[in-house]
Amino acid sequence: MGDCIFCRIASGEMKTPLLLENDSVAAFSDINPQAPVHVLVVPKEHVETTNELSGKPELVQKLFLACLQVAEQTGLAEDGYRIVANCGAKAGQSVYHVHFHLLGGRPMSWPPG
Ligand code: 5GP
Ligand code: ZN
């Protein structure tokens, strides 16, 4: 986890602006946004995938509530938004530090590809 990019961002080592930060969670804009608002909500502790969240219900709660808080902050709560967590290779997870994508600001189709 020493070279984990999201650990470095969440700890403040990388100077990425944070939209939200508390004792356990950080949120920041995705570097390659797929919507006008595309925020990543991550735990400060290194957890690889959603599978490893099963033993951490308090962290799940904090992560989800942070998504809702950022949705309020960014104006998405009124407008509508999507929360996505990709788990594992088949889902397209590319960074193995668990994260929720908060997406909004444009109409979205369903199902995803
Ligand atoms: P995944 O495919 O794992 O669900 O999503 C990883 C996301 O992290 C991608 O949307 C990608 O654009 C984003 N990302 C990868 N590296 C960085 C980075 O260094 N900074 C930020 N802000 N986002 C990143
Ligand atoms: Zn990490």
CSV table of C-alpha atoms and ligand atoms in Angstrom, one decimal:
chain,number,residue,atom,x,y,z
A,1,MET,CA,0.0,0.0,0.0
A,2,GLY,CA,3.1,2.3,0.1
A,3,ASP,CA,2.6,3.3,-3.5
A,4,CYS,CA,-1.2,3.4,-3.4
A,5,ILE,CA,-2.3,6.6,-5.1
A,6,PHE,CA,-5.5,6.9,-3.1
A,7,CYS,CA,-3.7,6.4,0.2
A,8,ARG,CA,-1.4,9.2,-0.8
A,9,ILE,CA,-4.3,11.5,-1.8
A,10,ALA,CA,-6.4,10.7,1.3
A,11,SER,CA,-3.4,11.3,3.6
A,12,GLY,CA,-2.7,14.7,2.1
A,13,GLU,CA,0.7,13.6,0.8
A,14,MET,CA,-0.5,14.4,-2.8
A,15,LYS,CA,-1.8,18.0,-3.0
A,16,THR,CA,-5.2,17.0,-4.5
A,17,PRO,CA,-8.0,19.3,-3.3
A,18,LEU,CA,-10.4,17.5,-1.0
A,19,LEU,CA,-14.1,18.2,-1.2
A,20,LEU,CA,-14.7,16.5,2.1
A,21,GLU,CA,-12.5,15.2,4.8
A,22,ASN,CA,-13.1,13.7,8.2
A,23,ASP,CA,-11.3,11.2,10.5
A,24,SER,CA,-12.0,8.2,8.3
A,25,VAL,CA,-13.0,9.4,4.8
A,26,ALA,CA,-11.8,11.8,2.0
A,27,ALA,CA,-13.5,12.9,-1.2
A,28,PHE,CA,-11.9,14.4,-4.3
A,29,SER,CA,-12.7,14.9,-8.0
A,30,ASP,CA,-11.9,12.1,-10.4
A,31,ILE,CA,-8.9,12.9,-12.7
A,32,ASN,CA,-10.8,11.6,-15.7
A,33,PRO,CA,-14.3,12.7,-15.1
A,34,GLN,CA,-17.2,10.8,-16.7
A,35,ALA,CA,-19.8,13.4,-15.8
A,36,PRO,CA,-19.8,17.2,-14.9
A,37,VAL,CA,-19.6,16.1,-11.3
A,38,HIS,CA,-17.5,13.0,-10.7
A,39,VAL,CA,-16.2,12.6,-7.2
A,40,LEU,CA,-14.4,9.7,-5.6
A,41,VAL,CA,-15.2,8.9,-1.9
A,42,VAL,CA,-12.5,6.8,-0.2
A,43,PRO,CA,-11.5,5.6,3.2
A,44,LYS,CA,-8.3,6.9,4.7
A,45,GLU,CA,-7.4,3.4,5.6
A,46,HIS,CA,-6.2,1.1,2.8
A,47,VAL,CA,-9.0,-1.4,2.0
A,48,GLU,CA,-8.7,-3.1,-1.4
A,49,THR,CA,-12.2,-3.8,-2.5
A,50,THR,CA,-15.8,-3.7,-1.3
A,51,ASN,CA,-15.4,-7.4,-0.3
A,52,GLU,CA,-13.1,-6.3,2.5
A,53,LEU,CA,-15.8,-3.8,3.7
A,54,SER,CA,-18.0,-6.7,4.9
A,55,GLY,CA,-16.3,-6.6,8.4
A,56,LYS,CA,-16.3,-2.9,8.6
A,57,PRO,CA,-19.9,-1.7,8.9
A,58,GLU,CA,-19.0,1.6,10.6
A,59,LEU,CA,-16.7,2.5,7.7
A,60,VAL,CA,-19.4,1.5,5.2
A,61,GLN,CA,-21.8,3.9,6.9
A,62,LYS,CA,-19.2,6.7,6.9
A,63,LEU,CA,-18.4,6.2,3.3
A,64,PHE,CA,-22.1,6.2,2.2
A,65,LEU,CA,-22.9,9.2,4.4
A,66,ALA,CA,-20.0,11.1,2.9
A,67,CYS,CA,-21.4,10.4,-0.6
A,68,LEU,CA,-24.7,11.9,0.5
A,69,GLN,CA,-22.9,14.9,2.0
A,70,VAL,CA,-20.9,15.6,-1.2
A,71,ALA,CA,-24.2,15.1,-3.2
A,72,GLU,CA,-25.6,18.0,-1.1
A,73,GLN,CA,-22.5,20.1,-1.4
A,74,THR,CA,-22.3,19.8,-5.2
A,75,GLY,CA,-26.0,20.4,-5.8
A,76,LEU,CA,-26.6,16.8,-7.0
A,77,ALA,CA,-29.0,15.9,-4.2
A,78,GLU,CA,-31.8,17.9,-5.9
A,79,ASP,CA,-30.9,17.0,-9.4
A,80,GLY,CA,-30.2,13.3,-9.1
A,81,TYR,CA,-27.0,11.3,-9.0
A,82,ARG,CA,-25.5,7.8,-9.3
A,83,ILE,CA,-23.2,6.1,-6.8
A,84,VAL,CA,-21.1,3.3,-8.2
A,85,ALA,CA,-18.5,0.9,-6.7
A,86,ASN,CA,-16.6,-1.3,-9.1
A,87,CYS,CA,-15.4,-4.5,-7.4
A,88,GLY,CA,-12.7,-6.6,-9.1
A,89,ALA,CA,-11.4,-7.0,-12.6
A,90,LYS,CA,-14.7,-8.0,-14.3
A,91,ALA,CA,-16.4,-4.8,-13.0
A,92,GLY,CA,-13.5,-2.7,-14.3
A,93,GLN,CA,-11.9,-1.8,-10.9
A,94,SER,CA,-8.6,-0.2,-11.8
A,95,VAL,CA,-7.5,1.3,-8.4
A,96,TYR,CA,-7.4,-1.3,-5.6
A,97,HIS,CA,-8.2,1.1,-2.8
A,98,VAL,CA,-11.9,0.9,-2.4
A,99,HIS,CA,-13.9,4.0,-3.6
A,100,PHE,CA,-17.4,5.1,-4.4
A,101,HIS,CA,-17.9,7.1,-7.6
A,102,LEU,CA,-20.5,9.9,-7.1
A,103,LEU,CA,-21.6,11.0,-10.6
A,104,GLY,CA,-24.1,13.6,-11.7
A,105,GLY,CA,-24.8,16.7,-13.7
A,106,ARG,CA,-26.0,14.9,-16.9
A,107,PRO,CA,-28.7,12.4,-17.8
A,108,MET,CA,-27.5,8.8,-17.4
A,109,SER,CA,-28.6,5.7,-19.2
A,110,TRP,CA,-29.2,2.3,-17.6
A,111,PRO,CA,-28.0,-0.4,-17.7
A,112,PRO,CA,-24.3,0.5,-17.7
A,113,GLY,CA,-22.0,-1.2,-20.2
B,1,5GP,P1,-12.2,2.3,-10.9
B,1,5GP,O1,-12.0,2.0,-12.3
B,1,5GP,O2,-11.1,1.6,-10.1
B,1,5GP,O3,-13.6,2.1,-10.4
B,1,5GP,O4,-12.0,3.8,-10.8
B,1,5GP,C1,-10.7,4.4,-10.5
B,1,5GP,C2,-10.9,5.9,-10.8
B,1,5GP,O5,-9.8,6.6,-10.3
B,1,5GP,C3,-11.0,6.2,-12.3
B,1,5GP,O6,-12.2,6.9,-12.6
B,1,5GP,C4,-9.7,7.2,-12.5
B,1,5GP,O7,-10.0,8.2,-13.4
B,1,5GP,C5,-9.5,7.7,-11.1
B,1,5GP,N1,-8.1,8.0,-10.9
B,1,5GP,C6,-7.0,7.2,-11.1
B,1,5GP,N2,-5.9,7.8,-10.7
B,1,5GP,C7,-6.2,9.0,-10.1
B,1,5GP,C8,-5.5,10.0,-9.5
B,1,5GP,O8,-4.3,10.0,-9.4
B,1,5GP,N3,-6.2,11.1,-9.1
B,1,5GP,C9,-7.6,11.2,-9.2
B,1,5GP,N4,-8.2,12.3,-8.7
B,1,5GP,N5,-8.3,10.2,-9.8
B,1,5GP,C10,-7.6,9.1,-10.2
B,2,ZN,ZN,-4.6,2.7,-0.5
